[in-house]
Amino acid sequence: MSITLLVYPTAPASLSTPHFTPEVLASPTSNLACDIIVLTLGGTHDGAPDEKEACQEIAVRIRKEQGKGVFIILWSEQVSQSAIERTRWQKIGINMITCIPTHLTSVLSTLHTLLTLSPTNTMYPCPHCPACLPLEALQIHLPLYHTQEPNRKSSCPICGAHPRFLAVHVHTHNTEPGHRLPLFALVVCIKDNKVLLVDEVAGQGWWIPGGGVDPGEDFCEAATREVWEETGMEVELKGVLRIEVSPGEGYPRMRVIFYAEPISTSPPPKSIPDYESAGACFVSPTELDSLPLRGREPVLWCTYLQQGGIIHSLSVMGKEWARPAIGS
Ligand SMILES: [Zn+2]
Ligand SMILES: [Zn+2]
């Protein structure tokens, strides 16, 4: 089976495609039949209005004419680094926005695997596009192609359930549900006065990275793991902003909100969508009002830090069996 990879107006300089021979799309009005398309803004004129307009037109026309089975990548440094721009381009149907050569190479390799699979006895139809895939492939395809599909829109093609997050549900099919603790670690990670935010799955909006503490983990381990999974960044926890305990009959829980900074050797923020998130980006506090947010935490904690709020020592987080010597 041959796979068509189109590029417009040219391929990114760093595009290395051992699996594909890219075809250059002559103009936005040319035949758009393809499996994957890479739209490139940049080179000498990143952001030229006519170039942007042409790329937008192509994306809109692909979705209209070919549905959601085509994987559309936008290569742009400027758009990659702006949460507002990322949101705008995703709304017209872009699957992935990046300017990281290794991310592009990696996603093209995954797409090649998905698009060249041999049929097996049990295949499941994707609820969003014409793809029909074995379970393991659907578990990769759904979060990669359709991370931003809204909640509860479609039923699971494997078991018929209507889960809250279909991509997450399918991704974890046939795995034992882990024991969930009512403990959560959230991270406010700051670099150059910008806060690291996650583009949450199912179009929920942007939010600070964080999630549940797994059995066997402490809050600090959960915090750094969640940041890694949701943003692709390695951070160093620097302190604690707040410890919150919410008693209540229905849903008692405890949350620790950490302050962190990226380590100098951290990879750049994630740009390949998966079941953890659609990507991540540093956002300046002034941009927060223009972004769809999942909750008010990003605004709250940026304001807190701007106003000189206390960052408590990490030493308040401890284990019962590892107390410091007291009174000796
Ligand atoms: Zn699909
Ligand atoms: Zn299911």
mmCIF file of C-alpha atoms and ligand atoms in Angstrom:
data_model
loop_
_atom_site.group_PDB
_atom_site.id
_atom_site.type_symbol
_atom_site.label_atom_id
_atom_site.label_comp_id
_atom_site.label_asym_id
_atom_site.label_seq_id
_atom_site.Cartn_x
_atom_site.Cartn_y
_atom_site.Cartn_z
ATOM 1 C CA MET A 1 0.000 0.000 0.000
ATOM 2 C CA SER A 2 1.428 3.349 -0.899
ATOM 3 C CA ILE A 3 1.191 6.238 1.512
ATOM 4 C CA THR A 4 1.052 9.807 0.294
ATOM 5 C CA LEU A 5 2.922 12.448 2.261
ATOM 6 C CA LEU A 6 2.336 15.949 0.921
ATOM 7 C CA VAL A 7 4.345 19.014 1.902
ATOM 8 C CA TYR A 8 3.406 22.658 1.355
ATOM 9 C CA PRO A 9 4.939 25.001 0.304
ATOM 10 C CA THR A 10 8.187 23.097 0.975
ATOM 11 C CA ALA A 11 9.330 20.446 3.416
ATOM 12 C CA PRO A 12 10.851 21.643 6.714
ATOM 13 C CA ALA A 13 14.637 21.785 6.286
ATOM 14 C CA SER A 14 15.102 19.111 8.932
ATOM 15 C CA LEU A 15 12.537 16.672 7.498
ATOM 16 C CA SER A 16 14.083 13.239 7.375
ATOM 17 C CA THR A 17 11.734 10.588 6.094
ATOM 18 C CA PRO A 18 13.293 7.180 5.560
ATOM 19 C CA HIS A 19 9.785 5.769 5.034
ATOM 20 C CA PHE A 20 8.310 8.355 2.692
ATOM 21 C CA THR A 21 8.995 10.221 -0.503
ATOM 22 C CA PRO A 22 7.300 13.570 0.119
ATOM 23 C CA GLU A 23 5.400 15.153 -2.744
ATOM 24 C CA VAL A 24 5.284 18.922 -2.945
ATOM 25 C CA LEU A 25 1.773 20.334 -3.248
ATOM 26 C CA ALA A 26 1.913 22.789 -6.135
ATOM 27 C CA SER A 27 -0.764 25.172 -4.865
ATOM 28 C CA PRO A 28 -3.548 25.320 -2.258
ATOM 29 C CA THR A 29 -6.037 24.522 -5.026
ATOM 30 C CA SER A 30 -4.248 21.326 -6.175
ATOM 31 C CA ASN A 31 -5.597 17.837 -5.498
ATOM 32 C CA LEU A 32 -5.266 17.270 -1.750
ATOM 33 C CA ALA A 33 -5.717 13.481 -1.633
ATOM 34 C CA CYS A 34 -3.123 12.242 0.876
ATOM 35 C CA ASP A 35 -2.562 10.378 4.143
ATOM 36 C CA ILE A 36 -0.333 12.960 5.808
ATOM 37 C CA ILE A 37 0.414 16.592 5.026
ATOM 38 C CA VAL A 38 3.113 18.832 6.487
ATOM 39 C CA LEU A 39 2.331 22.549 6.200
ATOM 40 C CA THR A 40 5.404 24.681 6.732
ATOM 41 C CA LEU A 41 5.368 28.264 7.931
ATOM 42 C CA GLY A 42 8.774 29.714 8.266
ATOM 43 C CA GLY A 43 12.124 29.793 6.679
ATOM 44 C CA THR A 44 12.729 33.406 5.886
ATOM 45 C CA HIS A 45 9.151 34.582 6.234
ATOM 46 C CA ASP A 46 7.584 32.839 9.213
ATOM 47 C CA GLY A 47 4.160 34.308 9.637
ATOM 48 C CA ALA A 48 3.752 35.995 6.243
ATOM 49 C CA PRO A 49 -0.022 36.566 6.058
ATOM 50 C CA ASP A 50 -0.511 35.044 2.586
ATOM 51 C CA GLU A 51 1.448 31.935 3.546
ATOM 52 C CA LYS A 52 -0.628 31.491 6.703
ATOM 53 C CA GLU A 53 -3.825 31.982 4.785
ATOM 54 C CA ALA A 54 -2.856 29.373 2.183
ATOM 55 C CA CYS A 55 -2.021 26.815 4.897
ATOM 56 C CA GLN A 56 -5.313 27.489 6.672
ATOM 57 C CA GLU A 57 -7.233 27.074 3.435
ATOM 58 C CA ILE A 58 -5.549 23.732 2.792
ATOM 59 C CA ALA A 59 -6.334 22.441 6.293
ATOM 60 C CA VAL A 60 -9.972 23.509 6.077
ATOM 61 C CA ARG A 61 -10.376 21.951 2.627
ATOM 62 C CA ILE A 62 -8.781 18.645 3.699
ATOM 63 C CA ARG A 63 -11.175 18.308 6.640
ATOM 64 C CA LYS A 64 -14.125 19.181 4.426
ATOM 65 C CA GLU A 65 -13.204 16.881 1.550
ATOM 66 C CA GLN A 66 -11.476 13.997 3.338
ATOM 67 C CA GLY A 67 -12.670 14.062 6.947
ATOM 68 C CA LYS A 68 -10.466 13.313 9.926
ATOM 69 C CA GLY A 69 -8.437 10.424 8.502
ATOM 70 C CA VAL A 70 -5.664 12.689 7.160
ATOM 71 C CA PHE A 71 -2.943 13.629 9.667
ATOM 72 C CA ILE A 72 -2.143 17.343 9.336
ATOM 73 C CA ILE A 73 1.112 18.646 10.794
ATOM 74 C CA LEU A 74 1.909 22.349 11.045
ATOM 75 C CA TRP A 75 5.627 23.098 11.176
ATOM 76 C CA SER A 76 6.127 26.549 12.687
ATOM 77 C CA GLU A 77 8.370 27.865 15.419
ATOM 78 C CA GLN A 78 6.158 30.860 16.012
ATOM 79 C CA VAL A 79 2.870 28.935 16.300
ATOM 80 C CA SER A 80 4.498 26.148 18.364
ATOM 81 C CA GLN A 81 5.507 28.582 21.058
ATOM 82 C CA SER A 82 2.196 30.409 21.412
ATOM 83 C CA ALA A 83 -0.674 28.694 23.215
ATOM 84 C CA ILE A 84 -3.139 31.160 21.679
ATOM 85 C CA GLU A 85 -1.909 30.404 18.153
ATOM 86 C CA ARG A 86 -1.834 26.662 18.841
ATOM 87 C CA THR A 87 -5.470 26.777 19.935
ATOM 88 C CA ARG A 88 -6.469 28.772 16.863
ATOM 89 C CA TRP A 89 -4.821 26.327 14.441
ATOM 90 C CA GLN A 90 -6.177 23.263 16.230
ATOM 91 C CA LYS A 91 -9.683 24.633 15.811
ATOM 92 C CA ILE A 92 -9.353 24.405 12.039
ATOM 93 C CA GLY A 93 -8.284 20.780 12.285
ATOM 94 C CA ILE A 94 -4.487 20.674 12.653
ATOM 95 C CA ASN A 95 -3.448 17.463 14.467
ATOM 96 C CA MET A 96 0.042 18.430 15.562
ATOM 97 C CA ILE A 97 2.015 21.677 15.735
ATOM 98 C CA THR A 98 5.765 21.424 16.123
ATOM 99 C CA CYS A 99 9.195 22.836 15.335
ATOM 100 C CA ILE A 100 11.183 20.002 16.925
ATOM 101 C CA PRO A 101 12.931 17.799 14.317
ATOM 102 C CA THR A 102 12.979 14.690 16.562
ATOM 103 C CA HIS A 103 9.228 15.001 17.240
ATOM 104 C CA LEU A 104 8.528 15.193 13.498
ATOM 105 C CA THR A 105 10.718 12.178 12.737
ATOM 106 C CA SER A 106 9.147 10.216 15.573
ATOM 107 C CA VAL A 107 5.533 10.930 14.599
ATOM 108 C CA LEU A 108 6.198 10.106 10.936
ATOM 109 C CA SER A 109 7.643 6.771 11.989
ATOM 110 C CA THR A 110 4.553 6.027 14.135
ATOM 111 C CA LEU A 111 2.235 7.080 11.300
ATOM 112 C CA HIS A 112 4.099 4.830 8.881
ATOM 113 C CA THR A 113 3.622 1.875 11.234
ATOM 114 C CA LEU A 114 -0.101 2.601 11.637
ATOM 115 C CA LEU A 115 -0.685 3.092 7.917
ATOM 116 C CA THR A 116 1.122 -0.061 6.781
ATOM 117 C CA LEU A 117 -0.304 -2.588 9.252
ATOM 118 C CA SER A 118 -1.443 -5.916 7.863
ATOM 119 C CA PRO A 119 -5.092 -6.705 8.596
ATOM 120 C CA THR A 120 -5.764 -9.095 11.485
ATOM 121 C CA ASN A 121 -8.838 -11.164 12.364
ATOM 122 C CA THR A 122 -10.175 -8.636 14.827
ATOM 123 C CA MET A 123 -10.266 -5.058 13.610
ATOM 124 C CA TYR A 124 -12.072 -2.139 15.228
ATOM 125 C CA PRO A 125 -13.487 0.887 13.390
ATOM 126 C CA CYS A 126 -12.330 4.283 14.591
ATOM 127 C CA PRO A 127 -15.441 6.257 15.638
ATOM 128 C CA HIS A 128 -14.051 9.470 14.133
ATOM 129 C CA CYS A 129 -12.528 8.498 10.761
ATOM 130 C CA PRO A 130 -12.489 5.647 8.210
ATOM 131 C CA ALA A 131 -9.537 3.846 9.886
ATOM 132 C CA CYS A 132 -10.153 0.237 10.930
ATOM 133 C CA LEU A 133 -7.367 -1.164 13.083
ATOM 134 C CA PRO A 134 -6.283 -3.962 15.427
ATOM 135 C CA LEU A 135 -6.622 -3.095 19.130
ATOM 136 C CA GLU A 136 -2.969 -2.169 19.735
ATOM 137 C CA ALA A 137 -2.972 0.157 16.719
ATOM 138 C CA LEU A 138 -6.303 1.758 17.648
ATOM 139 C CA GLN A 139 -4.850 2.439 21.095
ATOM 140 C CA ILE A 140 -2.185 4.575 19.414
ATOM 141 C CA HIS A 141 -4.336 5.965 16.586
ATOM 142 C CA LEU A 142 -7.185 7.375 18.705
ATOM 143 C CA PRO A 143 -5.128 9.585 21.038
ATOM 144 C CA LEU A 144 -2.765 10.611 18.220
ATOM 145 C CA TYR A 145 -5.385 11.555 15.617
ATOM 146 C CA HIS A 146 -8.316 12.531 17.805
ATOM 147 C CA THR A 147 -7.012 13.824 21.153
ATOM 148 C CA GLN A 148 -9.159 16.920 20.885
ATOM 149 C CA GLU A 149 -12.496 15.235 20.165
ATOM 150 C CA PRO A 150 -14.993 16.423 22.797
ATOM 151 C CA ASN A 151 -16.029 14.263 25.758
ATOM 152 C CA ARG A 152 -18.647 11.546 25.479
ATOM 153 C CA LYS A 153 -19.179 12.128 21.786
ATOM 154 C CA SER A 154 -18.702 8.531 20.677
ATOM 155 C CA SER A 155 -18.975 5.056 22.105
ATOM 156 C CA CYS A 156 -16.024 2.687 22.486
ATOM 157 C CA PRO A 157 -15.697 0.476 19.369
ATOM 158 C CA ILE A 158 -14.387 -2.387 21.540
ATOM 159 C CA CYS A 159 -16.902 -2.580 24.401
ATOM 160 C CA GLY A 160 -19.635 -0.064 23.504
ATOM 161 C CA ALA A 161 -19.162 2.002 26.676
ATOM 162 C CA HIS A 162 -19.551 5.786 26.669
ATOM 163 C CA PRO A 163 -16.459 6.739 28.660
ATOM 164 C CA ARG A 164 -15.665 10.269 29.758
ATOM 165 C CA PHE A 165 -12.440 10.288 27.730
ATOM 166 C CA LEU A 166 -12.599 7.844 24.822
ATOM 167 C CA ALA A 167 -8.917 8.138 23.860
ATOM 168 C CA VAL A 168 -7.820 7.411 27.448
ATOM 169 C CA HIS A 169 -10.377 4.598 27.793
ATOM 170 C CA VAL A 170 -9.267 2.868 24.581
ATOM 171 C CA HIS A 171 -5.601 3.405 25.354
ATOM 172 C CA THR A 172 -5.968 1.523 28.637
ATOM 173 C CA HIS A 173 -8.282 -1.231 27.318
ATOM 174 C CA ASN A 174 -7.367 -4.718 28.559
ATOM 175 C CA THR A 175 -5.105 -3.333 31.266
ATOM 176 C CA GLU A 176 -5.920 -3.772 34.941
ATOM 177 C CA PRO A 177 -7.425 -0.582 36.376
ATOM 178 C CA GLY A 178 -4.895 0.773 38.859
ATOM 179 C CA HIS A 179 -5.900 1.544 42.440
ATOM 180 C CA ARG A 180 -6.701 5.252 42.531
ATOM 181 C CA LEU A 181 -5.814 7.293 45.580
ATOM 182 C CA PRO A 182 -7.625 10.573 46.361
ATOM 183 C CA LEU A 183 -4.253 12.354 46.293
ATOM 184 C CA PHE A 184 -3.174 14.821 43.600
ATOM 185 C CA ALA A 185 0.040 16.653 42.787
ATOM 186 C CA LEU A 186 -0.096 19.829 40.655
ATOM 187 C CA VAL A 187 2.877 21.803 39.387
ATOM 188 C CA VAL A 188 3.320 25.500 38.646
ATOM 189 C CA CYS A 189 6.477 25.452 36.516
ATOM 190 C CA ILE A 190 7.953 28.843 35.640
ATOM 191 C CA LYS A 191 10.601 29.785 33.075
ATOM 192 C CA ASP A 192 11.381 33.382 32.016
ATOM 193 C CA ASN A 193 8.218 34.592 33.787
ATOM 194 C CA LYS A 194 6.062 32.203 31.770
ATOM 195 C CA VAL A 195 4.067 29.298 33.161
ATOM 196 C CA LEU A 196 4.135 25.799 31.671
ATOM 197 C CA LEU A 197 0.615 24.770 30.651
ATOM 198 C CA VAL A 198 -0.845 21.573 29.246
ATOM 199 C CA ASP A 199 -3.249 21.445 26.327
ATOM 200 C CA GLU A 200 -5.609 18.958 27.974
ATOM 201 C CA VAL A 201 -7.269 16.067 26.135
ATOM 202 C CA ALA A 202 -10.821 16.284 24.772
ATOM 203 C CA GLY A 203 -10.590 20.027 24.206
ATOM 204 C CA GLN A 204 -10.943 20.780 27.919
ATOM 205 C CA GLY A 205 -8.604 23.768 27.621
ATOM 206 C CA TRP A 206 -5.201 24.647 29.061
ATOM 207 C CA TRP A 207 -4.206 23.837 32.628
ATOM 208 C CA ILE A 208 -1.228 23.329 34.892
ATOM 209 C CA PRO A 209 0.321 19.840 34.714
ATOM 210 C CA GLY A 210 -0.677 17.427 37.440
ATOM 211 C CA GLY A 211 -2.584 14.306 38.297
ATOM 212 C CA GLY A 212 -3.140 11.477 40.719
ATOM 213 C CA VAL A 213 -0.495 10.019 43.014
ATOM 214 C CA ASP A 214 0.047 6.351 42.133
ATOM 215 C CA PRO A 215 0.360 3.684 44.838
ATOM 216 C CA GLY A 216 4.004 3.500 45.929
ATOM 217 C CA GLU A 217 4.737 7.115 44.955
ATOM 218 C CA ASP A 218 5.099 10.167 47.149
ATOM 219 C CA PHE A 219 3.722 13.568 46.123
ATOM 220 C CA CYS A 220 7.061 14.776 44.747
ATOM 221 C CA GLU A 221 7.522 11.713 42.555
ATOM 222 C CA ALA A 222 3.957 12.010 41.274
ATOM 223 C CA ALA A 223 4.512 15.704 40.487
ATOM 224 C CA THR A 224 7.638 15.212 38.363
ATOM 225 C CA ARG A 225 6.151 12.153 36.636
ATOM 226 C CA GLU A 226 2.962 13.983 35.710
ATOM 227 C CA VAL A 227 4.917 16.950 34.332
ATOM 228 C CA TRP A 228 6.995 14.570 32.230
ATOM 229 C CA GLU A 229 3.965 12.671 30.900
ATOM 230 C CA GLU A 230 1.854 15.732 30.153
ATOM 231 C CA THR A 231 4.493 18.223 28.981
ATOM 232 C CA GLY A 232 7.589 16.201 28.024
ATOM 233 C CA MET A 233 9.686 18.390 30.324
ATOM 234 C CA GLU A 234 12.043 17.490 33.135
ATOM 235 C CA VAL A 235 11.623 19.813 36.085
ATOM 236 C CA GLU A 236 13.122 20.351 39.488
ATOM 237 C CA LEU A 237 10.636 20.927 42.284
ATOM 238 C CA LYS A 238 11.690 24.042 44.185
ATOM 239 C CA GLY A 239 8.994 24.417 46.802
ATOM 240 C CA VAL A 240 5.384 24.043 47.866
ATOM 241 C CA LEU A 241 2.769 26.711 47.196
ATOM 242 C CA ARG A 242 -0.093 25.109 49.063
ATOM 243 C CA ILE A 243 -1.391 21.888 50.579
ATOM 244 C CA GLU A 244 -5.139 21.523 50.223
ATOM 245 C CA VAL A 245 -7.354 19.032 51.988
ATOM 246 C CA SER A 246 -10.955 18.941 50.869
ATOM 247 C CA PRO A 247 -13.030 16.784 53.194
ATOM 248 C CA GLY A 248 -16.497 15.949 52.038
ATOM 249 C CA GLU A 249 -18.672 12.902 51.918
ATOM 250 C CA GLY A 250 -18.724 12.383 48.181
ATOM 251 C CA TYR A 251 -15.189 13.091 47.109
ATOM 252 C CA PRO A 252 -12.669 13.799 49.855
ATOM 253 C CA ARG A 253 -9.254 14.598 48.408
ATOM 254 C CA MET A 254 -5.878 16.122 49.108
ATOM 255 C CA ARG A 255 -3.829 18.205 46.671
ATOM 256 C CA VAL A 256 -0.292 19.534 46.886
ATOM 257 C CA ILE A 257 0.576 22.402 44.543
ATOM 258 C CA PHE A 258 4.314 22.602 43.860
ATOM 259 C CA TYR A 259 6.513 25.351 42.445
ATOM 260 C CA ALA A 260 9.080 24.079 39.900
ATOM 261 C CA GLU A 261 11.507 25.158 37.204
ATOM 262 C CA PRO A 262 12.702 23.160 34.169
ATOM 263 C CA ILE A 263 16.173 21.659 34.481
ATOM 264 C CA SER A 264 18.669 23.090 31.998
ATOM 265 C CA THR A 265 18.960 19.843 30.027
ATOM 266 C CA SER A 266 15.197 19.295 29.752
ATOM 267 C CA PRO A 267 13.829 18.423 26.315
ATOM 268 C CA PRO A 268 11.504 21.079 24.814
ATOM 269 C CA PRO A 269 7.767 20.925 25.572
ATOM 270 C CA LYS A 270 5.924 17.979 24.065
ATOM 271 C CA SER A 271 4.253 18.389 20.670
ATOM 272 C CA ILE A 272 3.119 14.844 19.762
ATOM 273 C CA PRO A 273 -0.478 14.355 20.953
ATOM 274 C CA ASP A 274 -1.210 11.276 23.048
ATOM 275 C CA TYR A 275 -3.687 10.159 25.703
ATOM 276 C CA GLU A 276 -1.959 12.318 28.345
ATOM 277 C CA SER A 277 -2.291 15.637 26.487
ATOM 278 C CA ALA A 278 -2.318 17.313 23.086
ATOM 279 C CA GLY A 279 0.915 19.156 23.885
ATOM 280 C CA ALA A 280 2.359 21.805 26.168
ATOM 281 C CA CYS A 281 3.598 25.378 25.981
ATOM 282 C CA PHE A 282 4.980 28.197 28.130
ATOM 283 C CA VAL A 283 2.394 30.954 28.489
ATOM 284 C CA SER A 284 2.888 34.518 29.700
ATOM 285 C CA PRO A 285 0.431 35.649 32.399
ATOM 286 C CA THR A 286 -0.954 38.330 30.058
ATOM 287 C CA GLU A 287 -2.029 35.639 27.564
ATOM 288 C CA LEU A 288 -4.096 33.698 30.101
ATOM 289 C CA ASP A 289 -7.237 35.793 29.622
ATOM 290 C CA SER A 290 -7.270 35.000 25.893
ATOM 291 C CA LEU A 291 -6.924 31.236 26.352
ATOM 292 C CA PRO A 292 -9.574 28.605 26.960
ATOM 293 C CA LEU A 293 -8.622 27.345 30.449
ATOM 294 C CA ARG A 294 -9.784 24.125 32.082
ATOM 295 C CA GLY A 295 -9.869 25.879 35.449
ATOM 296 C CA ARG A 296 -8.698 29.073 37.132
ATOM 297 C CA GLU A 297 -5.520 27.592 38.667
ATOM 298 C CA PRO A 298 -3.095 29.048 36.073
ATOM 299 C CA VAL A 299 -4.421 32.579 36.699
ATOM 300 C CA LEU A 300 -4.576 32.088 40.454
ATOM 301 C CA TRP A 301 -1.023 30.815 40.864
ATOM 302 C CA CYS A 302 0.554 33.298 38.431
ATOM 303 C CA THR A 303 -1.092 36.118 40.378
ATOM 304 C CA TYR A 304 0.053 34.566 43.669
ATOM 305 C CA LEU A 305 3.671 34.437 42.486
ATOM 306 C CA GLN A 306 3.554 37.936 40.947
ATOM 307 C CA GLN A 307 2.343 39.267 44.294
ATOM 308 C CA GLY A 308 5.267 37.639 46.078
ATOM 309 C CA GLY A 309 3.310 34.742 47.593
ATOM 310 C CA ILE A 310 5.301 32.457 49.887
ATOM 311 C CA ILE A 311 7.055 29.447 48.366
ATOM 312 C CA HIS A 312 7.338 27.005 51.270
ATOM 313 C CA SER A 313 10.364 24.779 51.646
ATOM 314 C CA LEU A 314 10.161 21.349 50.022
ATOM 315 C CA SER A 315 11.291 19.951 53.371
ATOM 316 C CA VAL A 316 7.656 20.127 54.539
ATOM 317 C CA MET A 317 7.061 17.101 52.318
ATOM 318 C CA GLY A 318 8.333 14.057 54.165
ATOM 319 C CA LYS A 319 7.918 10.415 55.011
ATOM 320 C CA GLU A 320 6.976 9.242 58.505
ATOM 321 C CA TRP A 321 9.990 6.953 58.623
ATOM 322 C CA ALA A 322 12.445 9.565 57.431
ATOM 323 C CA ARG A 323 11.953 12.425 59.854
ATOM 324 C CA PRO A 324 14.853 14.780 60.474
ATOM 325 C CA ALA A 325 16.472 14.458 63.894
ATOM 326 C CA ILE A 326 14.449 16.715 66.181
ATOM 327 C CA GLY A 327 15.838 18.168 69.404
ATOM 328 C CA SER A 328 19.174 16.396 69.204
HETATM 329 ZN ZN ZN B 1 -9.564 7.801 13.499
HETATM 330 ZN ZN ZN B 2 -14.252 0.093 25.798
#
